[in-house]
PDB file of C-alpha atoms in Angstrom:
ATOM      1  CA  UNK U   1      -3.971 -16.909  -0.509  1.00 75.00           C
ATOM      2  CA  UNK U   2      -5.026 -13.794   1.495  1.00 74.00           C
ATOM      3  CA  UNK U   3      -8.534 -13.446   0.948  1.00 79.00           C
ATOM      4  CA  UNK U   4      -8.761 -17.452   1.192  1.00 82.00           C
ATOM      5  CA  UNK U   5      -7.251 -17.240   4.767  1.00 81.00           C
ATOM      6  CA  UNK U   6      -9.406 -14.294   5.532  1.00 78.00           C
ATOM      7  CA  UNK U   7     -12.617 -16.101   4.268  1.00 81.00           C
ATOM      8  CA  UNK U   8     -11.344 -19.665   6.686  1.00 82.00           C
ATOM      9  CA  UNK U   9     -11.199 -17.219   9.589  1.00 82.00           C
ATOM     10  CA  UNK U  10     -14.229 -15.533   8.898  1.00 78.00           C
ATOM     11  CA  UNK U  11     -16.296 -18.351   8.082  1.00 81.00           C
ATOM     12  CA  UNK U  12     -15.182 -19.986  11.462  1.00 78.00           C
ATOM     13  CA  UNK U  13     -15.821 -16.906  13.612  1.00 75.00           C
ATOM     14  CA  UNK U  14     -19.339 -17.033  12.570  1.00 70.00           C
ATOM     15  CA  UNK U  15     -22.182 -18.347  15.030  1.00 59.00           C
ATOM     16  CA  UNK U  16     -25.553 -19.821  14.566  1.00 55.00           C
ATOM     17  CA  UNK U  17     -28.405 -17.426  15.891  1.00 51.00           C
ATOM     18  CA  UNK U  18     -31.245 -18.417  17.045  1.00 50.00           C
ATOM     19  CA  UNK U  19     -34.961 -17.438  16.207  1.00 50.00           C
ATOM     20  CA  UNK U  20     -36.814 -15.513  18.788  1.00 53.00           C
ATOM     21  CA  UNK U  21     -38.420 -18.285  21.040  1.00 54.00           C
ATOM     22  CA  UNK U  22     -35.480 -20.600  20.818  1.00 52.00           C
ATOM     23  CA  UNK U  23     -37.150 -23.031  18.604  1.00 50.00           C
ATOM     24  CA  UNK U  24     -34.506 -25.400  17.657  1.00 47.00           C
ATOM     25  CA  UNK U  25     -36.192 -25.923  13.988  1.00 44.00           C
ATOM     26  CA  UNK U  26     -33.819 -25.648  10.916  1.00 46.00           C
ATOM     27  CA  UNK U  27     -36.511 -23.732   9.102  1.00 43.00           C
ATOM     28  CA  UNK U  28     -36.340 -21.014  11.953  1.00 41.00           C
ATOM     29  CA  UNK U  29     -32.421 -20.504  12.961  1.00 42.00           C
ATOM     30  CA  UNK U  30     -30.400 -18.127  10.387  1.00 45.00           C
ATOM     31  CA  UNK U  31     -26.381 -17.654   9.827  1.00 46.00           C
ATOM     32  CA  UNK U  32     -25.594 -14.109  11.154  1.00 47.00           C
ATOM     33  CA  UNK U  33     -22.021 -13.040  11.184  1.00 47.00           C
ATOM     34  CA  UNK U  34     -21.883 -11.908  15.214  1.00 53.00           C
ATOM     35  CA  UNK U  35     -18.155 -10.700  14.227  1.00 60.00           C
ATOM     36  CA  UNK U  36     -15.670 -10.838  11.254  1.00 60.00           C
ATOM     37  CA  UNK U  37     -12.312 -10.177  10.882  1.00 63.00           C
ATOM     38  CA  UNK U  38      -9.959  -8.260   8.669  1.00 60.00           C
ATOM     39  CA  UNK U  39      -6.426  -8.141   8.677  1.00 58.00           C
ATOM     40  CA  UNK U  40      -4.153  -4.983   8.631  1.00 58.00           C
ATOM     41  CA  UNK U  41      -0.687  -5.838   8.069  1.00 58.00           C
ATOM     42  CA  UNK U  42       2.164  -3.245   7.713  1.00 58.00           C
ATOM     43  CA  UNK U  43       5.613  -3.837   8.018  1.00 57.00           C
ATOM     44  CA  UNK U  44       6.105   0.095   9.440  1.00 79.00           C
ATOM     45  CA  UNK U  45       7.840   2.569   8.258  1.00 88.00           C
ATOM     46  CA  UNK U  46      11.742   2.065   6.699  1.00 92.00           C
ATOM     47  CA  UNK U  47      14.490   3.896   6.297  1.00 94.00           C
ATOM     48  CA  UNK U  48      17.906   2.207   6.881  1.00 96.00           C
ATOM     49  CA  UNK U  49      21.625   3.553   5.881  1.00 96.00           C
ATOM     50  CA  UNK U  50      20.759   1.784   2.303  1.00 97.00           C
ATOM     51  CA  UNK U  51      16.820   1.893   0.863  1.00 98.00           C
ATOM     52  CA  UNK U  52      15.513   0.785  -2.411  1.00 98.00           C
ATOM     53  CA  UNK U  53      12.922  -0.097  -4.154  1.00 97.00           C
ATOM     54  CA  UNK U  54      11.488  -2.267  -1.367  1.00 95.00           C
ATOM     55  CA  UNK U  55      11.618   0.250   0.786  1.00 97.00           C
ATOM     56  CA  UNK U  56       9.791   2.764  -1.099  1.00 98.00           C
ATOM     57  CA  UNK U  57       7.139   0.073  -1.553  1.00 95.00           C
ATOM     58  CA  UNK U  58       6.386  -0.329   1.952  1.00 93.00           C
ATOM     59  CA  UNK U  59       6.799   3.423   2.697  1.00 96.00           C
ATOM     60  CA  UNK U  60       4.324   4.336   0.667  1.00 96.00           C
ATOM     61  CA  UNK U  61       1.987   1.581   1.714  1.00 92.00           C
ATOM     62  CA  UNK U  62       2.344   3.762   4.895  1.00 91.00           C
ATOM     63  CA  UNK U  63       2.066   7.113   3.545  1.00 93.00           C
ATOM     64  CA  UNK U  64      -1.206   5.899   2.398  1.00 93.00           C
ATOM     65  CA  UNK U  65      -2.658   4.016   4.973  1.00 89.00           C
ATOM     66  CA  UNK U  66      -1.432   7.124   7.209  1.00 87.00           C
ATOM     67  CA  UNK U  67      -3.395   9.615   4.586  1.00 90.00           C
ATOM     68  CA  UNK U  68      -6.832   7.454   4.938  1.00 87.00           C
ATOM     69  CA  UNK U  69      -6.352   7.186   8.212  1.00 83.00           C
ATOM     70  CA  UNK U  70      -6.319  10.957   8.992  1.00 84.00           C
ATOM     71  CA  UNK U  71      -9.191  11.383   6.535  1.00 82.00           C
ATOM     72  CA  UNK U  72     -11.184   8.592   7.635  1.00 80.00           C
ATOM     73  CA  UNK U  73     -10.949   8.798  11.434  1.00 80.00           C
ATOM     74  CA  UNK U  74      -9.643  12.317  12.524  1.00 82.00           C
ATOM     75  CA  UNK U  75     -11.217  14.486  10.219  1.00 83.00           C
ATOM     76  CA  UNK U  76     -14.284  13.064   9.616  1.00 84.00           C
ATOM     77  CA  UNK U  77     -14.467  12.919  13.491  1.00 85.00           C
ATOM     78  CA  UNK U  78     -13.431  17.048  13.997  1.00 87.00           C
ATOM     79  CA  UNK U  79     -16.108  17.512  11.421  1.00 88.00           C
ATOM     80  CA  UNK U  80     -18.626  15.519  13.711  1.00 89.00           C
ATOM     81  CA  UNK U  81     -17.930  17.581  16.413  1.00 90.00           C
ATOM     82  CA  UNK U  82     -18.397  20.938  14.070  1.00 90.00           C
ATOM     83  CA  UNK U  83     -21.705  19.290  13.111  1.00 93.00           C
ATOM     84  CA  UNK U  84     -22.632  18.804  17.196  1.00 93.00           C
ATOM     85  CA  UNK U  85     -21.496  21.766  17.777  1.00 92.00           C
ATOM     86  CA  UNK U  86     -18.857  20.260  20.940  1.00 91.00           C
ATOM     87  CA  UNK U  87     -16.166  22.215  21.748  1.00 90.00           C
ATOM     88  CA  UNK U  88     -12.889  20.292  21.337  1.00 84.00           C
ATOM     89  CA  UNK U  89      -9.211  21.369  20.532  1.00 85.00           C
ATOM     90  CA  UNK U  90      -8.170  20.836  16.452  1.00 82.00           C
ATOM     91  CA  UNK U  91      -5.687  18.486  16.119  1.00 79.00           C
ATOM     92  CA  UNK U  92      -3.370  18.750  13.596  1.00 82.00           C
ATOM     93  CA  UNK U  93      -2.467  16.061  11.834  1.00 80.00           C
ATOM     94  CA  UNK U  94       0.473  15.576   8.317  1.00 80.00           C
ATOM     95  CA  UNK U  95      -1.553  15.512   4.816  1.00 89.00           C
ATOM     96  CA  UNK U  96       0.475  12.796   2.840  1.00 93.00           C
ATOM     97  CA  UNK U  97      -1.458  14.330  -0.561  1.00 95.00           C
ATOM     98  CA  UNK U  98       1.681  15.401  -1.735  1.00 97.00           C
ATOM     99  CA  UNK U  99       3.793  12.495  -1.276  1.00 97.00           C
ATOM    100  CA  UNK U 100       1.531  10.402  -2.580  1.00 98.00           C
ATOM    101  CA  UNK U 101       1.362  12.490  -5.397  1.00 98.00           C
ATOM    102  CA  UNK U 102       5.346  12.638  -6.205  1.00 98.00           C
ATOM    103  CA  UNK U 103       5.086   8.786  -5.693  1.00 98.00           C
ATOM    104  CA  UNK U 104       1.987   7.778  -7.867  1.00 97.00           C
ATOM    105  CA  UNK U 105       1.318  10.883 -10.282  1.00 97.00           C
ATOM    106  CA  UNK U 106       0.498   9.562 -13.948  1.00 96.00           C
ATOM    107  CA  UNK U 107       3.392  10.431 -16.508  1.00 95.00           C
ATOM    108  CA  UNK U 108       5.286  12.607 -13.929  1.00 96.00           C
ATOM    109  CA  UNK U 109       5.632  10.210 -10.669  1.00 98.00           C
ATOM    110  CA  UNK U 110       8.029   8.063  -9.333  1.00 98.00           C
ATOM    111  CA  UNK U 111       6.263   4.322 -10.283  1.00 98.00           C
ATOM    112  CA  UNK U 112       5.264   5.941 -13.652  1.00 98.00           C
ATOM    113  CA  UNK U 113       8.746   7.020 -14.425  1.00 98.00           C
ATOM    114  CA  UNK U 114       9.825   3.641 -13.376  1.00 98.00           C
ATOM    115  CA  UNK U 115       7.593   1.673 -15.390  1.00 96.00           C
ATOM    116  CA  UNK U 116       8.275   3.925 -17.971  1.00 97.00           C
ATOM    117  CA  UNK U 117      12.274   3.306 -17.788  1.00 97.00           C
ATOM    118  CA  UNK U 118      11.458  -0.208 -17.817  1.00 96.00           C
ATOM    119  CA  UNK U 119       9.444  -0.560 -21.089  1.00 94.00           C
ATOM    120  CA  UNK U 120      13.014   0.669 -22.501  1.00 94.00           C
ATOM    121  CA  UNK U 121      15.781  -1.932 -23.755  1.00 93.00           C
ATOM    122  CA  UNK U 122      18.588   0.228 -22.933  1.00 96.00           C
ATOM    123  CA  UNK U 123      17.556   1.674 -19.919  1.00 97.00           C
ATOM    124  CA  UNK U 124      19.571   1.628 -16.729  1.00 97.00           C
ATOM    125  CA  UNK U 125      19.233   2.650 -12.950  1.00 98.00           C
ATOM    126  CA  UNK U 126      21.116   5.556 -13.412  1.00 98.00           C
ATOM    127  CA  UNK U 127      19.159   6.854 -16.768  1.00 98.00           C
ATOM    128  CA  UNK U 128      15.947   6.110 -14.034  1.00 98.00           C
ATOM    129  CA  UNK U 129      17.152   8.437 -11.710  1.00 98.00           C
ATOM    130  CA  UNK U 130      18.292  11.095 -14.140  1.00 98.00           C
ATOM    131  CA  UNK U 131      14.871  10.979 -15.761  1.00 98.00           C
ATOM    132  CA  UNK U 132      13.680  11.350 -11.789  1.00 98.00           C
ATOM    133  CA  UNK U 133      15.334  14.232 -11.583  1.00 98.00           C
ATOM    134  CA  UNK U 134      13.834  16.274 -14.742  1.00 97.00           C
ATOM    135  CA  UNK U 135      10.218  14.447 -13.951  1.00 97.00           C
ATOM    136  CA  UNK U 136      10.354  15.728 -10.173  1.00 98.00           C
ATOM    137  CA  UNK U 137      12.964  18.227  -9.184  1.00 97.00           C
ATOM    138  CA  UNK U 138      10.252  21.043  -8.751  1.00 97.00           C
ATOM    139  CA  UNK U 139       8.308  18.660  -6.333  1.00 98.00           C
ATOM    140  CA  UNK U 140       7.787  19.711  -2.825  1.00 98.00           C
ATOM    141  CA  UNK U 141       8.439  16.431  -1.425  1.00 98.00           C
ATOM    142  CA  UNK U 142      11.593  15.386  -3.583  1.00 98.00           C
ATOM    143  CA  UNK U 143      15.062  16.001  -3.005  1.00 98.00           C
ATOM    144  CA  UNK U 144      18.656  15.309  -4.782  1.00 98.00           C
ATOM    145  CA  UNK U 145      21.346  17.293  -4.060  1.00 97.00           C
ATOM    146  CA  UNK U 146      24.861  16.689  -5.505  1.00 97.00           C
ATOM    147  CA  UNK U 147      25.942  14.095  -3.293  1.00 97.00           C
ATOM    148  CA  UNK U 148      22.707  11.992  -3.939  1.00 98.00           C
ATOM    149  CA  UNK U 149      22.564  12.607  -7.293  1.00 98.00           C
ATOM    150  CA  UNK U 150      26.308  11.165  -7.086  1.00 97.00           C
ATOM    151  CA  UNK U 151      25.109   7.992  -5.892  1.00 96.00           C
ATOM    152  CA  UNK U 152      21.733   7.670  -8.117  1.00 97.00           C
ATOM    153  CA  UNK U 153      19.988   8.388  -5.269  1.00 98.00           C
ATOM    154  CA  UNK U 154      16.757  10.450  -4.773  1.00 98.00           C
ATOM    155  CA  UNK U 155      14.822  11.438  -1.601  1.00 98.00           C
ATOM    156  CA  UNK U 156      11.345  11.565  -0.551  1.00 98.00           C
ATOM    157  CA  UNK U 157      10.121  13.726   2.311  1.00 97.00           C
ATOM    158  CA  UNK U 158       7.535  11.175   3.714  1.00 96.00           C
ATOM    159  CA  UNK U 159       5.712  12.064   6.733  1.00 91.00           C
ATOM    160  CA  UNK U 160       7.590  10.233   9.115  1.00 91.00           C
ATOM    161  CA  UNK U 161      10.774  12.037   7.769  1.00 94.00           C
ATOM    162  CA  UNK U 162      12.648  12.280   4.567  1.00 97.00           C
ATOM    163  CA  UNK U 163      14.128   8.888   2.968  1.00 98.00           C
ATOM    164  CA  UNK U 164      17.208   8.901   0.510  1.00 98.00           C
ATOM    165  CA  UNK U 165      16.631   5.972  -1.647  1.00 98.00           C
ATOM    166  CA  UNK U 166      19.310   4.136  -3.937  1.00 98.00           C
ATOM    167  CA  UNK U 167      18.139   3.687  -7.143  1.00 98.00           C
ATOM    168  CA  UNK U 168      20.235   0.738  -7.537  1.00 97.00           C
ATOM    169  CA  UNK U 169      18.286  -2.555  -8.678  1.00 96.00           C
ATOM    170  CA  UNK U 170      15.076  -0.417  -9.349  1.00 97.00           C
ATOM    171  CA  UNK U 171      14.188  -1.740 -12.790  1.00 97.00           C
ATOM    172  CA  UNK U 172      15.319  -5.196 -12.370  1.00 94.00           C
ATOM    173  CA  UNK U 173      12.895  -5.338  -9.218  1.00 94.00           C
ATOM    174  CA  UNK U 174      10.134  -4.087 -10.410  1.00 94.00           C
ATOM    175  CA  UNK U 175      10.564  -6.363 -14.042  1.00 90.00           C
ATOM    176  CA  UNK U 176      10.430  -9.565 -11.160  1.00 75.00           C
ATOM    177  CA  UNK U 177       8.696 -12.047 -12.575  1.00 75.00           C
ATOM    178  CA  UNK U 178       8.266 -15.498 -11.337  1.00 74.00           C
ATOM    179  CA  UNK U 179      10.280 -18.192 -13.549  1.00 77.00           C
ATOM    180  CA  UNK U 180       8.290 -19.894 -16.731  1.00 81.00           C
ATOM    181  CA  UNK U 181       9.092 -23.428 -14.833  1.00 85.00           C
ATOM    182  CA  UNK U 182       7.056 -21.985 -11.280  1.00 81.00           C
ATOM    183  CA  UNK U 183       4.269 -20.666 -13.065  1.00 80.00           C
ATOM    184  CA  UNK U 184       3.742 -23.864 -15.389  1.00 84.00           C
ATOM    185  CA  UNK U 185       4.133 -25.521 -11.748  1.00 85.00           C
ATOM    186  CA  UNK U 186       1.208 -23.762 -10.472  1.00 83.00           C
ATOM    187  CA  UNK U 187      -0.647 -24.495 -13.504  1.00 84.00           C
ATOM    188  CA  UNK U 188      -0.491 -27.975 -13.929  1.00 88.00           C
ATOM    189  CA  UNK U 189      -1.982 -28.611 -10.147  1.00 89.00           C
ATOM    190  CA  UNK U 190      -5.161 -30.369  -9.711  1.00 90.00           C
ATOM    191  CA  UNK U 191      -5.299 -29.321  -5.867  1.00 89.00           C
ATOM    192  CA  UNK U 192      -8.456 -26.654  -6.272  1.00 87.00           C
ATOM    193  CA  UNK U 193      -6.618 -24.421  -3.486  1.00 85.00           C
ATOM    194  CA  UNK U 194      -3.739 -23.671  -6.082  1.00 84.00           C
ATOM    195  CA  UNK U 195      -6.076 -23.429  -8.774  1.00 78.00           C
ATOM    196  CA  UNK U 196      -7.871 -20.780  -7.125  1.00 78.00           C
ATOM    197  CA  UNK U 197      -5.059 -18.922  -6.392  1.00 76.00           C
ATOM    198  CA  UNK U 198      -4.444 -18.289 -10.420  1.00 70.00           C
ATOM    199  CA  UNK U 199      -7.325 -16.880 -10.340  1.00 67.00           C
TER     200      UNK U 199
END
C-alpha cells in the first residue's frame, strides 16, 4: 500500500518536457521526472512510564535512522571538508553501533533472542527476559538491575536516553498474525489493488 501511494504521488508530480525548440511533436517531447517524492515517516522517539515491544520497535527504527543519518550526512560531510581542506569545528555526534548491535546481533540480540523464545512451546515472557539477561548482561548498552529484573523488565541505553522496557506481551506480539478468515478475505478479491498488495 506504501510503495503504491508513493508511485500515485510520484507519477502525478511528474511533468512533460519539452524538446529543445518547443516543437509540440509527440515523437520529440520525453517524460522527465522534474521532482519525486519519498516519504520519511517516524513516529519519534518513546519512552513512557510502561514500554514494550512496540516501543522498542519504533525506538530502534530511530536508533537507526539516527545512525545513517550521522553517517550519511555529518560525517561524510566533515570528511568533505578534510578532503577541501576548509577549516571547520568537528562536531560530535552519538554512534548508535552499539545499540543497534544489542538490539539486532544474530544469536545474541534482543529480536534474535525473541524469535528464538518464540519458536519454543513452553516459553513465556519471563523465560524471554531471563534468557535476555544471560544473552546480554555484559552489553554496554543493556541494563537490569534487581528491581527490573523484578518486573521482567530490561533496559536499553538508546541515544536519546536509556528505556526500561516490560517484557510483558513480547512473544505474543511478535507471533501476531492476521486471522485465517482476513487473509482468505484478501485472497479471494478480484479488485487488482488488493491483489497487488499480496504480492
Amino acid at each position: 500500500l506504501f510503495e503504491w501511494l508513493l508511485g500515485r504521488i510520484n507519477s502525478s508530480i511528474q511533468a512533460e518536457a519539452t524538446a529543445p525548440g518547443g516543437a509540440s511533436s509527440a515523437r520529440r517531447k520525453t517524460r522527465r521526472e522534474l521532482a519525486f517524492i519519498g516519504v520519511l515517516d517516524i513516529f519519534g522517539f518513546e519512552s513512557f512510564a510502561v514500554n514494550s515491544f512496540e516501543q522498542l520497535c519504533i525506538n530502534y527504527c530511530n536508533e537507526t535512522l539516527q545512525q545513517q543519518f550521522n553517517g550519511f550526512v555529518l560525517q561524510k560531510e566533515q570528511q568533505e571538508y578534510v578532503s577541501e581542506h576548509i577549516l571547520y569545528e568537528f562536531v560530535e555526534f552519538a554512534d548508535s553501533r552499539a545499540c543497534l548491535e544489542l538490539i539486532e546481533a544474530k544469536h545474541t540480540g534482543i529480536f534474535a533472542t525473541l524469535q528464538e523464545q518464540c519458536l519454543f512451546p513452553k516459553a513465556t515472557d519471563s523465560s524471554f527476559a531471563n534468557k535476555l539477561y544471560g544473552n546480554c548482561a555484559a552489553h554496554e548498552c543493556f541494563q537490569a538491575d534487581g528491581h527490573v529484573k523484578a518486573m521482567n523488565g530490561f533496559v536499553v541505553v538508546h541515544y536519546a536516553g536509556p528505556v526500561c522496557y516490560a517484557t510483558e506481551g513480547f512473544l505474543d506480539k511478535n507471533m501476531d498474525h492476521l486471522s485465517p478468515e482476513a487473509l482468505e478475505l484478501l485472497r479471494g478479491s478480484s479488485d487488482p489493488f488488493v491483489q497487488r498488495l499480496q504480492q
